[in-house]
PDB file of C-alpha atoms in Angstrom:
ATOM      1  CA  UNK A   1      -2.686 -84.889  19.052  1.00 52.00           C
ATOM      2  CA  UNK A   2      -2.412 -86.591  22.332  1.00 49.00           C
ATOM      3  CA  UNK A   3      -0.066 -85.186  25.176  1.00 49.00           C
ATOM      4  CA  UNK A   4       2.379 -87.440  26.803  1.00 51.00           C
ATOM      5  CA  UNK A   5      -0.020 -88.564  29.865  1.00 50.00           C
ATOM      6  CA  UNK A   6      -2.845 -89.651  27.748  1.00 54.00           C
ATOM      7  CA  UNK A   7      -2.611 -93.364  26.802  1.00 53.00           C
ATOM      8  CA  UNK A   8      -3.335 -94.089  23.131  1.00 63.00           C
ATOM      9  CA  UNK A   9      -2.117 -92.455  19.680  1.00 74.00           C
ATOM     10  CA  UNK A  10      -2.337 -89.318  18.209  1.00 79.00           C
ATOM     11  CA  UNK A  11      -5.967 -88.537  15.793  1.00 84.00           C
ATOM     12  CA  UNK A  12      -5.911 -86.543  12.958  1.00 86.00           C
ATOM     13  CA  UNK A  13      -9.683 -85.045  12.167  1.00 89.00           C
ATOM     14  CA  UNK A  14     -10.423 -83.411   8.764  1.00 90.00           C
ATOM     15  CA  UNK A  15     -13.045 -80.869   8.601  1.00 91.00           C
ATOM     16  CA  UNK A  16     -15.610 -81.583   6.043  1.00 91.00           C
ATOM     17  CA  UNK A  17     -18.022 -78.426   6.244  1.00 89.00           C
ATOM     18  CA  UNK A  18     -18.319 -78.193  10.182  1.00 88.00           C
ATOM     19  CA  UNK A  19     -18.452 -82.219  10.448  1.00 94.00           C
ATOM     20  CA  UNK A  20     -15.029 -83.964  11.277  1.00 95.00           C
ATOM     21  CA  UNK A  21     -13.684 -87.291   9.609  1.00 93.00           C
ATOM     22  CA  UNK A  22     -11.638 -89.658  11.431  1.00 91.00           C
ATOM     23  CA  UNK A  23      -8.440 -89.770   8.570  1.00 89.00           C
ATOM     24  CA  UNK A  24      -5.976 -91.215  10.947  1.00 87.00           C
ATOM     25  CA  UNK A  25      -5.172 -94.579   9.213  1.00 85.00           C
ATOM     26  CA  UNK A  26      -4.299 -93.167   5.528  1.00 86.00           C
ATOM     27  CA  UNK A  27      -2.356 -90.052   7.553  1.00 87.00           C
ATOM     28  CA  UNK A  28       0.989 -91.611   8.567  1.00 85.00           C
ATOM     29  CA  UNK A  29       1.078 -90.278  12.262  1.00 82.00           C
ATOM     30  CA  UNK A  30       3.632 -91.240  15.031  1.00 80.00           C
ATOM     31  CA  UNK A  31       2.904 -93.827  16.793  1.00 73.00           C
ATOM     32  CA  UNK A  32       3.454 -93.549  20.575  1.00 68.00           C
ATOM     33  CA  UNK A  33       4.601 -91.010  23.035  1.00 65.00           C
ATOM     34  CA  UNK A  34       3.079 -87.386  23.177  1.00 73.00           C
ATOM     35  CA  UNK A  35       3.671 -83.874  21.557  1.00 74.00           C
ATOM     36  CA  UNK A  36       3.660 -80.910  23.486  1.00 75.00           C
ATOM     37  CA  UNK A  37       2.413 -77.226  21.971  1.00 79.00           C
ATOM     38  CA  UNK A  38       2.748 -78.487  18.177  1.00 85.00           C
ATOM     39  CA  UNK A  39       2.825 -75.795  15.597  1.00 89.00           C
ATOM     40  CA  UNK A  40       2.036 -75.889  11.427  1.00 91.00           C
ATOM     41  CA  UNK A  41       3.580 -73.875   8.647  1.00 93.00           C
ATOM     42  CA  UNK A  42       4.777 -74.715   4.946  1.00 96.00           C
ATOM     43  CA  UNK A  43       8.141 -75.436   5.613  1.00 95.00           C
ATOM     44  CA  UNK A  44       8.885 -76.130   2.151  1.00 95.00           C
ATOM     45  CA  UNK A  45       6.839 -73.669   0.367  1.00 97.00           C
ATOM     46  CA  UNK A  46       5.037 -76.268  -1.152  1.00 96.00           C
ATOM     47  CA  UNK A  47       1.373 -75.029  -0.615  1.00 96.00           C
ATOM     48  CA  UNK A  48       0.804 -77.777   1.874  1.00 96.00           C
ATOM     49  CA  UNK A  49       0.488 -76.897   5.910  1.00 94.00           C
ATOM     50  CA  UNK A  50       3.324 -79.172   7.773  1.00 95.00           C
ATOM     51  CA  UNK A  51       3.463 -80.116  11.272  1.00 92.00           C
ATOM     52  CA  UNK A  52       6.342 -79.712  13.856  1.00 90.00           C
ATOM     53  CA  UNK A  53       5.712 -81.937  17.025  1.00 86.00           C
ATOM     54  CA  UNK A  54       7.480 -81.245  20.309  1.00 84.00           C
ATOM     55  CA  UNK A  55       7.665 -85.028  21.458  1.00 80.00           C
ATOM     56  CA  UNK A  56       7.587 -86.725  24.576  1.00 75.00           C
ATOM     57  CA  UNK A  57       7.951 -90.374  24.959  1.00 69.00           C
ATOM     58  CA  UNK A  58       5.982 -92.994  27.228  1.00 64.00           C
ATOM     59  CA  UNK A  59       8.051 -92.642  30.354  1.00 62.00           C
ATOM     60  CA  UNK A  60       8.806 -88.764  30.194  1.00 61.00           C
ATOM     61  CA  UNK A  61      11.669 -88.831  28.308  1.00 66.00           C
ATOM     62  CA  UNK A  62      12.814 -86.075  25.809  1.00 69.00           C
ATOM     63  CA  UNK A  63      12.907 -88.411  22.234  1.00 74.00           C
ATOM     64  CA  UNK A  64      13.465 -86.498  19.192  1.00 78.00           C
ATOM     65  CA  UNK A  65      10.789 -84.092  17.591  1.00 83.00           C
ATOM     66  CA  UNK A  66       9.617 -84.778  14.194  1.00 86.00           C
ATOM     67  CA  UNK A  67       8.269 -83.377  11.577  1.00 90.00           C
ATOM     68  CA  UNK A  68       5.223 -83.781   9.263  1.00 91.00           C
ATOM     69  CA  UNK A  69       5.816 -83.430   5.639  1.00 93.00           C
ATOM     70  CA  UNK A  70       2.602 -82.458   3.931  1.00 94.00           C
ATOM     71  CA  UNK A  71       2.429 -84.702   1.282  1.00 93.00           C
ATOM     72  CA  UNK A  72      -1.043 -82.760  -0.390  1.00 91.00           C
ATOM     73  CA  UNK A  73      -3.068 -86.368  -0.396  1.00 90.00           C
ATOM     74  CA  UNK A  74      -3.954 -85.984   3.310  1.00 88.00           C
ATOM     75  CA  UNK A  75      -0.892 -87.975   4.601  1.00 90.00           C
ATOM     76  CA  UNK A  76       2.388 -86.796   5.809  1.00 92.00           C
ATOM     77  CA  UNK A  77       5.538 -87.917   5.697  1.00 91.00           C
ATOM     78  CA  UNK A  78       7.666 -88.198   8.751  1.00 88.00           C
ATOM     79  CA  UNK A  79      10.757 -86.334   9.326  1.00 83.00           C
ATOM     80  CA  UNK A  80      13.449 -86.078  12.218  1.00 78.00           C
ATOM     81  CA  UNK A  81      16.799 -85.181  10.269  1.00 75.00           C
ATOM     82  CA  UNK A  82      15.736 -81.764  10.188  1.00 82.00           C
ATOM     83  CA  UNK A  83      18.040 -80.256  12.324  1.00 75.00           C
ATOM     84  CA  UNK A  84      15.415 -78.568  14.584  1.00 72.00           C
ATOM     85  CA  UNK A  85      16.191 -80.272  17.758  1.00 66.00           C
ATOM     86  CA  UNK A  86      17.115 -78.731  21.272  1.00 56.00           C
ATOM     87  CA  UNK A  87      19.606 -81.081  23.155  1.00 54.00           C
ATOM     88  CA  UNK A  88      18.430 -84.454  24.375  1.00 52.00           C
ATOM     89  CA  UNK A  89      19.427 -85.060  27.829  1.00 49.00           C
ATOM     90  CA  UNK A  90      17.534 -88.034  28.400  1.00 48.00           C
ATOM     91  CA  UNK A  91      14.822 -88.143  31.175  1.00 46.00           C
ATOM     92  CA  UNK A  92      15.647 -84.767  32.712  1.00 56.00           C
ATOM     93  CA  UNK A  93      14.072 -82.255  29.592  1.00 63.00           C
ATOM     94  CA  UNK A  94      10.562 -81.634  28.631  1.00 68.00           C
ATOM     95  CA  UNK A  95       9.101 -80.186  25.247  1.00 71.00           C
ATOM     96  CA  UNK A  96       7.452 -77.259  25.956  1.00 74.00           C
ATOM     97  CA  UNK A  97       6.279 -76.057  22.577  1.00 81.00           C
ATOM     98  CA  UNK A  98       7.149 -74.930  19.426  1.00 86.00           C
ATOM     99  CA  UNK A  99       6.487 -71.681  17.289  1.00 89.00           C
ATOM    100  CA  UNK A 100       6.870 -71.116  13.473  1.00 91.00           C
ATOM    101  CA  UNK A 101       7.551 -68.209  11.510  1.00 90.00           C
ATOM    102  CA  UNK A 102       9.708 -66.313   9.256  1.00 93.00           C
ATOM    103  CA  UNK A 103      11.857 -64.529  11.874  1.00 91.00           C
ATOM    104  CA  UNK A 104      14.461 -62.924   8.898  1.00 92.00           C
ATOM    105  CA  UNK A 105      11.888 -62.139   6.262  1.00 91.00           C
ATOM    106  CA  UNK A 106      13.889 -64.503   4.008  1.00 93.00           C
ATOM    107  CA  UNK A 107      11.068 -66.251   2.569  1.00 93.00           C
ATOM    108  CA  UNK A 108      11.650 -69.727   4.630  1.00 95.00           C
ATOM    109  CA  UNK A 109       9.948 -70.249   7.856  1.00 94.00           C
ATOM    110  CA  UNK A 110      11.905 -71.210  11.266  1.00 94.00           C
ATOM    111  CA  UNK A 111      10.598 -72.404  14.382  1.00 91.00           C
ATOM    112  CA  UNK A 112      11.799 -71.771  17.892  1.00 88.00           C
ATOM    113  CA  UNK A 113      11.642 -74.675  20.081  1.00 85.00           C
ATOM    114  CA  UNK A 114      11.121 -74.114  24.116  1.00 81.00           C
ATOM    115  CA  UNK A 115      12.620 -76.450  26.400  1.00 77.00           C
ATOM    116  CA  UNK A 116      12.214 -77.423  29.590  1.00 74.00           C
ATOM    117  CA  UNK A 117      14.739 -79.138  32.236  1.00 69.00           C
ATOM    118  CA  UNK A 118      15.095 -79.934  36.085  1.00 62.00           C
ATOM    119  CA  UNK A 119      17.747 -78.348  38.442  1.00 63.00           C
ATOM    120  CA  UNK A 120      19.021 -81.617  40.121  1.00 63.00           C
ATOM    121  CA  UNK A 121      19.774 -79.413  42.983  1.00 71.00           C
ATOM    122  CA  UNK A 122      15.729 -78.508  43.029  1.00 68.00           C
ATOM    123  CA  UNK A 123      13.950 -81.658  42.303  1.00 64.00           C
ATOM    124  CA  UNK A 124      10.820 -79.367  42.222  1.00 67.00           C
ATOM    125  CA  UNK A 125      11.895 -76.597  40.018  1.00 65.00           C
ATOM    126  CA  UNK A 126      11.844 -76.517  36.250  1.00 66.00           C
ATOM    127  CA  UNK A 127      14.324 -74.541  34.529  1.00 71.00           C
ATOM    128  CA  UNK A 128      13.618 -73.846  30.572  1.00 73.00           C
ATOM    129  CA  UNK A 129      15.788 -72.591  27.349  1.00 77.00           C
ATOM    130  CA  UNK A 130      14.366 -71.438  23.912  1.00 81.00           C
ATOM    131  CA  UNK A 131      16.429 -72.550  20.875  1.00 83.00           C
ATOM    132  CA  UNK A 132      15.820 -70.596  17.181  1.00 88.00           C
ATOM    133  CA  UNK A 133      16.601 -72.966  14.338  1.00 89.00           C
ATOM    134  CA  UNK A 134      16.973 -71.387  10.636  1.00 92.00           C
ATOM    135  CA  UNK A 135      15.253 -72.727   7.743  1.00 93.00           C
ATOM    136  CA  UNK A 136      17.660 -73.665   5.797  1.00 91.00           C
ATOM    137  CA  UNK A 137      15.887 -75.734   2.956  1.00 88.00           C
ATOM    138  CA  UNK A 138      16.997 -75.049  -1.004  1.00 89.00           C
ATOM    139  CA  UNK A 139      14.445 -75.509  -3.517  1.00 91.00           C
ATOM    140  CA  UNK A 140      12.515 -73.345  -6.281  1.00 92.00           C
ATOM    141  CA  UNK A 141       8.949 -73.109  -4.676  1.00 96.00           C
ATOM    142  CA  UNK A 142       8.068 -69.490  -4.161  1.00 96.00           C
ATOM    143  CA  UNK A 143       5.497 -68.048  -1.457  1.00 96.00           C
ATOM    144  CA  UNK A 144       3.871 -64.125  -0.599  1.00 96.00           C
ATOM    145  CA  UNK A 145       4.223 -62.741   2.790  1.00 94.00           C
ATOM    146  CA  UNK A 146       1.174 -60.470   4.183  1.00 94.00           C
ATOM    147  CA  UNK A 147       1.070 -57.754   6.674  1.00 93.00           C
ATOM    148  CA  UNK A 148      -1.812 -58.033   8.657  1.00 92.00           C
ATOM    149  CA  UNK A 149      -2.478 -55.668  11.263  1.00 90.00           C
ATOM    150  CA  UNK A 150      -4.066 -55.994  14.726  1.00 90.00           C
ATOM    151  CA  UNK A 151      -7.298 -54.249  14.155  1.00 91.00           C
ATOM    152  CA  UNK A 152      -8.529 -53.109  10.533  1.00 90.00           C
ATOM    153  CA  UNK A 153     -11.509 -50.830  10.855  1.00 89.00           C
ATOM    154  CA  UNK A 154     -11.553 -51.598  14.522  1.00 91.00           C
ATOM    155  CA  UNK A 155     -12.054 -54.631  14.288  1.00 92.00           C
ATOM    156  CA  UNK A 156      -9.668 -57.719  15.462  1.00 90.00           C
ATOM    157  CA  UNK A 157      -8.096 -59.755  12.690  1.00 92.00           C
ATOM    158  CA  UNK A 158      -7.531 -62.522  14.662  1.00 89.00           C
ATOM    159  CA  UNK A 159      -8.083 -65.742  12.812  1.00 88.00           C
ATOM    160  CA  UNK A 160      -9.327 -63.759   9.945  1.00 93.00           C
ATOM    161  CA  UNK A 161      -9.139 -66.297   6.668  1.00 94.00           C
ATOM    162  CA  UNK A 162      -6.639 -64.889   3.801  1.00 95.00           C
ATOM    163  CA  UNK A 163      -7.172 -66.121   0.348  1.00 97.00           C
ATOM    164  CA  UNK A 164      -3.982 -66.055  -1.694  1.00 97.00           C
ATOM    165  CA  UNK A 165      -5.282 -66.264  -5.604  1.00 97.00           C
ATOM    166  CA  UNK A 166      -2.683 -66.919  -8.140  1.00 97.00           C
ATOM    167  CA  UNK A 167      -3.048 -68.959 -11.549  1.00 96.00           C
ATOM    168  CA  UNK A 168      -2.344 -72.337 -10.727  1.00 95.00           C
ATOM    169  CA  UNK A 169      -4.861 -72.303  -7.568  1.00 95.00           C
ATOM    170  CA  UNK A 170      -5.799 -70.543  -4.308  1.00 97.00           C
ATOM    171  CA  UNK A 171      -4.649 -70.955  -0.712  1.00 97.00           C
ATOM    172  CA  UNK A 172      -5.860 -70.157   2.548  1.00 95.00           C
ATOM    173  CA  UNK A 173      -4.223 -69.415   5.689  1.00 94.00           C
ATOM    174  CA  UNK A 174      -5.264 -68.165   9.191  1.00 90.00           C
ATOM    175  CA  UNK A 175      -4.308 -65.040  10.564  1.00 90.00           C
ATOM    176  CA  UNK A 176      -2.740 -64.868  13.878  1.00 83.00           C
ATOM    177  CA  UNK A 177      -0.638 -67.353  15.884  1.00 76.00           C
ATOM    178  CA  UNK A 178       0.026 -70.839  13.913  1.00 75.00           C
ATOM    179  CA  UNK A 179       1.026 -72.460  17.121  1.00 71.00           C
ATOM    180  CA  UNK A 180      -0.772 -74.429  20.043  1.00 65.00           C
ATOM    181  CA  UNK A 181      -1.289 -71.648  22.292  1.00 62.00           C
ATOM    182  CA  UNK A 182      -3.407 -69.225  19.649  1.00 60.00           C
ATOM    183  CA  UNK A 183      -4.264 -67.163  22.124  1.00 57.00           C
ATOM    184  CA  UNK A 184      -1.134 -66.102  23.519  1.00 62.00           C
ATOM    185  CA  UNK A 185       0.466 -64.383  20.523  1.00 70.00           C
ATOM    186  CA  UNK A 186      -0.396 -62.783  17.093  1.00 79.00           C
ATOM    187  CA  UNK A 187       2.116 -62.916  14.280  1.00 83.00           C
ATOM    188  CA  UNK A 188       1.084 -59.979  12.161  1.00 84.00           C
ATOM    189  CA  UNK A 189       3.055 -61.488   9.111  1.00 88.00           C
ATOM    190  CA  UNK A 190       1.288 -64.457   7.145  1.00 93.00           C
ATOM    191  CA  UNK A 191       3.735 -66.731   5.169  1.00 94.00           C
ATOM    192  CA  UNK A 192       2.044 -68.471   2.615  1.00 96.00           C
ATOM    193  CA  UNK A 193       4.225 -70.925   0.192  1.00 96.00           C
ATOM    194  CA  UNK A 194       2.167 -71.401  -3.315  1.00 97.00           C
ATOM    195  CA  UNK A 195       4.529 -73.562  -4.934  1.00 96.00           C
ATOM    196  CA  UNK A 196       5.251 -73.345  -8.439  1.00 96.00           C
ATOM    197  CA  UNK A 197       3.035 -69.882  -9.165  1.00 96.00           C
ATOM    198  CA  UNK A 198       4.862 -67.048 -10.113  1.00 94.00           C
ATOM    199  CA  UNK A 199       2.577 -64.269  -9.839  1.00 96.00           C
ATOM    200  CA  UNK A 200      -0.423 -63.413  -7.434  1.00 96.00           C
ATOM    201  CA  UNK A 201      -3.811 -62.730  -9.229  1.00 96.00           C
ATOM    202  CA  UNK A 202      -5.668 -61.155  -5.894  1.00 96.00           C
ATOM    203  CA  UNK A 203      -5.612 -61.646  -1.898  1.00 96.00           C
ATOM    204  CA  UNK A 204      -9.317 -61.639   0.346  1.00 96.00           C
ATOM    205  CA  UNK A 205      -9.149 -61.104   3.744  1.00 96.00           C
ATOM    206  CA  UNK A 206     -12.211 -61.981   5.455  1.00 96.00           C
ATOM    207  CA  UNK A 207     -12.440 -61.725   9.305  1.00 95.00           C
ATOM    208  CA  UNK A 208     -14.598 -63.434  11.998  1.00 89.00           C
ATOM    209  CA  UNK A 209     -17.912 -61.519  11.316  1.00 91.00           C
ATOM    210  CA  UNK A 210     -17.886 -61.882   7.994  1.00 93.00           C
ATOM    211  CA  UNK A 211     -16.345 -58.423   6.639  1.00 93.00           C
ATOM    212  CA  UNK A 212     -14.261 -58.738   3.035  1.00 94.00           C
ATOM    213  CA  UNK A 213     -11.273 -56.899   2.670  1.00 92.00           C
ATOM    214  CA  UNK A 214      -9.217 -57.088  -0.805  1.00 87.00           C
TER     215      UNK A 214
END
């Protein structure tokens, strides 16, 4: 995904076994202006990874973020009545990321959306807010939340893979931060929406070296 000085539109890349595949024209991206520290999580507890995008548009100006429905036929659909939206004060605010995750344990995950402004009395000084929104989405998809620890057997679990196994399929997520700046945070809890399945058959944790935990 471009940022908001880089001319062109965003590219979405699928990963085919280490080689990447240019899916952008079946994907249903935005078209124009920039995100800013995106972040992806199953909103809907569908299975499917969505995508929130702090936006930007052309000239600077704070335009509404959207999100990416994942549709599970590699293309989204696009969504802005969501609610999840900081105040737009027209040229003066920037997007300065976003950050998913279940913050009351309630099964649904919210985002917290940063902010940032200019003091008119400091032309030079940015000023910034954080905003939590609540998930507040009804339907009858269920999901599994998983503890992960820092360090299992000494070792980091940072983007470790978990396998979710349940009868009607298995799911992967990554361990760790699911936002833009991966590096900055670890989110020890892993939300993973699986839909209709009602039970869990097993759960694999396998982390960067290659080491199986289940």
């Amino acid at each position: 995904l471009k940022g908001p000085l880089r001319p062109g539109n965003d590219v979405l890349l699928e990963n085919r076994g280490g080689t990447f595949v240019d899916i952008t024209s079946q994907s249903n991206l935005p078209v124009g202006g920039g995100r800013v520290g995106i972040t992806a999580a199953d909103f809907n507890n569908d299975g499917f990874l969505d995508i929130f995008l702090p936006s930007v548009g052309t000239g600077m100006q704070r335009i509404p973020d959207i999100i990416l429905l994942n549709l599970g036929n590699k293309s989204f659909r696009q969504y802005t009545n969501h609610g999840a939206q900081g105040p737009l004060a027209g040229d003066i605010t920037y997007p300065s990321g976003a950050q998913a995750f279940d913050y009351n344990l309630d099964g649904k995950v919210d985002v917290v959306v940063g902010t940032r402004y200019r003091d008119i009395n400091r032309p030079d000084f940015f000023a910034g807010t954080l905003r939590l929104f609540k998930n507040v989405i009804q339907n009858s998809n269920n999901y599994v939340i998983v503890k992960v620890p820092v360090l299992v057997q000494g070792k980091s679990t940072m983007d470790a893979l978990l396998k979710v196994e349940t009868p009607n399929g298995n799911f992967f997520r990554r361990v760790g931060s699911v936002g833009e700046a991966r590096t900055q945070s670890f989110i020890d809890q892993v939300h993973v929406g699986i839909g209709s399945a009602s039970s869990i058959k097993s759960t694999t944790l396998t982390l960067f070296d290659g080491t199986t935990l289940r």
